[in-house]
Amino acid sequence: MNTDTTQRREEHWKRTKALMIKHLVVWFFFAYLVHLFASSLNSINFFGWPLGFYMAAQGSLIAFVVQLFLFAKQQDRIDQDCGVAEES
Amino acid sequence: MSNVNDPFGGLFRMKGNFIDNLPKIYGFYTGGFLLFFALMAVLETMGVSADVIGILFLSFTIFIYALIGWLSRTMQVDAYYVAGRQVPAVFNGMATAADWMSGASFVAMAGGIYFGGHGYLAFVVGWTGGYVLVSVLMAPYLRKFGCYTVPDFIGTRYGGNLTRFLAVLVLVIASFTYVTAQINATGTIASRALQIPFEVGVWFGLISILLCSMLGGMRAVTWTQVAQYIVLIIAYLLPVFWMSNKQGFGVIPQFVYGDAVARIQELEGMLQVGMAPAEGAASTFPGLKALTTLHADTGGGLAAWKFVTLAAAMMLGTASLPHILMRYFTTPSVKAARNSVTWSLVFIFLLYFTAPALATFTKLQIMDPNLATSIIGKAIADVNAIEWIQRWSEVGMLAVADGNGDGILQINELFIRGDIVVLATPEIAGLPYVISGLVAAGGMAAAMSTADGLLLAIANALSHDLYYKIIDPKAETRKRLVVARVLLIVIGAAGAAVASLKLTGILGAVAWAFCFAMSGLFFPLVLGVWWKRANRPGAIAGMAVGLGVGSWYLYMVKFAGMTPWIGLDDLRFGIVGAAASLIAMVVVTLMTKEPDAETQAMVDEVRVPSGDTILGSQH
């Protein structure tokens, strides 16, 4: 493997790891953090829902879906930039 | 056209290849199913009995699945194990969603929210959030690896037969726990709709499941699961839309039911929900419960902790369950695998964000004195005269008891089984019976598709990893595929035999499966990609200690009367198992020498999408 390829791969893995950490932080927020404070959030009215209940019934789910669309796009961008994407 | 990539070639004469025609084929299929539904509705108005409609719904849909299974038969290894790696991202998303959503999601989830309120929503959060881990940490890399099964990855990444064997062991324990619950669900639905004994229903369910998977393996399961997803999502959404339209909550009630939640909270005060204990002991009505939990109350003490630990167990379990991970081996590329996880979550989301809405509407219908359907606060004699009350009382799924003898039904005097929140809602809301038939077909599709995926995961691991890779590496293709099919039947029969004993409830068994999977597999899988230093002794320790400690903890908490540590009960034992697995794997890895250069180069290759898969297309 020549040095150019090695460099591109190192760059690719560095950016991939950074993206992974970013998404796990967002995931941690919607998966756990908001639900730990659900009882305080419940005093906020969100279109009729108590906010804590809303986040568990719908809010976190929507966040996960949006997050995965973004992730797929961002990771693909990294693969393209570093020249390790699949040929299509 | 009858080439290997075109299972439906004999039925559809179309231009272009099979994959390009998928939208058209499933478009026809969906139209055909809706037409069948309309036909049933017409039959109902013509006076055909409810029982006959139920039987027609079930037999028609099962016949279609079996037909797809037969058309997809194959004798090629990569078609049998990974559907020829040509399933487009969106269709694989649908198949995964059907694979994922089991009888528990379809039948039990809304009922769980009805009784458990906010606390139960941890399942909803956990069973969706897990897909973030699947996409970010696992699926694209496993696809690049090119494995046929999950143990195939573990066995090749870490090397050695012992690692492969341990991975097979964890897979079999987790998936078998899960599949008995699914066969149980198919048996329950079949016995009710076809009016046969439960024990017979279980075997009927098993035969239906095997018809889909036996001849075509993963390829057959893929195309039946897409068909099953379409049936189950229509069956879940249609009654909710219909009901909310009827009650003036708008066409898409999921976005506007906040007012219904607010109204329930108001009524809970008036009706004194949770103020008095349920009337009558549980022994009077086995399996039935009265509502004593507030809808949106988070509970005090450890409640928030219990919520997040349950969510965590379900999420890590999601990312370790082989029957889900192996669905992403079937996509044409790494990029498609990643997109496919996103689509899976979209299709799962459609059902999961509807379940809390369904639970809320049903509760409001029973409670709100302003609605014609309400029964709380009415005279007991009047309530007992209502048709759906009578029908479900007869089969022991509902009971009314006038505990305080005042002749009025209080909230703590109505006992129901959680399952009927989905099954009886059409009747409670006064919808025609054809909807109930549709719901039964949907529940059957949900349970069958999950059971199929699980049975295939077990049989494939035993035939590919245990038989071919460990016992007889020289076996020829034909023999391998025959062994795979024989194992499928044997395991299915064992599952049905265990299911007919009715050992555990459906939901308990499902949560245990997640915990077993995460205890043994989560860290060996993640670290196999993300930690190059991870080595064979570490992986062996991680799987053995994780499974061992998890099982020990489950036994102690559930059967030996040990007080759970900080609220980690038997539904959450995977947290303890996975923590032990992580510690064991890291410590043992660091104490032993790093993997050889060849293995490290392999990990580097796994991390980039381009290039050939690590394992060849025929291995």
PDB file of N, CA and C in Angstrom, chain B residues 550-564:
ATOM      1  N   GLY B 550     -24.354 -12.751  33.047  1.00  0.00           N
ATOM      2  CA  GLY B 550     -25.742 -12.376  32.749  1.00  0.00           C
ATOM      3  C   GLY B 550     -26.710 -13.474  33.171  1.00  0.00           C
ATOM      4  N   SER B 551     -26.409 -14.719  32.802  1.00  0.00           N
ATOM      5  CA  SER B 551     -27.296 -15.836  33.135  1.00  0.00           C
ATOM      6  C   SER B 551     -27.373 -16.033  34.644  1.00  0.00           C
ATOM      7  N   TRP B 552     -26.211 -15.938  35.291  1.00  0.00           N
ATOM      8  CA  TRP B 552     -26.174 -16.090  36.748  1.00  0.00           C
ATOM      9  C   TRP B 552     -27.058 -15.034  37.413  1.00  0.00           C
ATOM     10  N   TYR B 553     -26.915 -13.789  36.955  1.00  0.00           N
ATOM     11  CA  TYR B 553     -27.680 -12.699  37.562  1.00  0.00           C
ATOM     12  C   TYR B 553     -29.176 -12.895  37.339  1.00  0.00           C
ATOM     13  N   LEU B 554     -29.548 -13.323  36.121  1.00  0.00           N
ATOM     14  CA  LEU B 554     -30.961 -13.585  35.828  1.00  0.00           C
ATOM     15  C   LEU B 554     -31.506 -14.653  36.772  1.00  0.00           C
ATOM     16  N   TYR B 555     -30.707 -15.726  36.930  1.00  0.00           N
ATOM     17  CA  TYR B 555     -31.151 -16.817  37.796  1.00  0.00           C
ATOM     18  C   TYR B 555     -31.332 -16.325  39.236  1.00  0.00           C
ATOM     19  N   MET B 556     -30.348 -15.580  39.726  1.00  0.00           N
ATOM     20  CA  MET B 556     -30.397 -15.110  41.119  1.00  0.00           C
ATOM     21  C   MET B 556     -31.596 -14.203  41.344  1.00  0.00           C
ATOM     22  N   VAL B 557     -31.846 -13.272  40.426  1.00  0.00           N
ATOM     23  CA  VAL B 557     -32.906 -12.286  40.617  1.00  0.00           C
ATOM     24  C   VAL B 557     -34.290 -12.898  40.421  1.00  0.00           C
ATOM     25  N   LYS B 558     -34.397 -13.740  39.400  1.00  0.00           N
ATOM     26  CA  LYS B 558     -35.719 -14.235  39.037  1.00  0.00           C
ATOM     27  C   LYS B 558     -36.111 -15.457  39.853  1.00  0.00           C
ATOM     28  N   PHE B 559     -35.154 -16.356  40.092  1.00  0.00           N
ATOM     29  CA  PHE B 559     -35.528 -17.643  40.685  1.00  0.00           C
ATOM     30  C   PHE B 559     -34.958 -17.867  42.087  1.00  0.00           C
ATOM     31  N   ALA B 560     -33.879 -17.158  42.434  1.00  0.00           N
ATOM     32  CA  ALA B 560     -33.266 -17.442  43.735  1.00  0.00           C
ATOM     33  C   ALA B 560     -33.575 -16.352  44.768  1.00  0.00           C
ATOM     34  N   GLY B 561     -34.418 -15.407  44.387  1.00  0.00           N
ATOM     35  CA  GLY B 561     -34.890 -14.424  45.353  1.00  0.00           C
ATOM     36  C   GLY B 561     -33.886 -13.373  45.774  1.00  0.00           C
ATOM     37  N   MET B 562     -32.822 -13.158  44.978  1.00  0.00           N
ATOM     38  CA  MET B 562     -31.865 -12.100  45.327  1.00  0.00           C
ATOM     39  C   MET B 562     -32.486 -10.714  45.066  1.00  0.00           C
ATOM     40  N   THR B 563     -32.186  -9.744  45.926  1.00  0.00           N
ATOM     41  CA  THR B 563     -32.681  -8.385  45.681  1.00  0.00           C
ATOM     42  C   THR B 563     -31.891  -7.782  44.528  1.00  0.00           C
ATOM     43  N   PRO B 564     -32.587  -7.280  43.490  1.00  0.00           N
ATOM     44  CA  PRO B 564     -31.856  -6.721  42.346  1.00  0.00           C
ATOM     45  C   PRO B 564     -30.953  -5.563  42.773  1.00  0.00           C
TER      46      PRO B 564
END
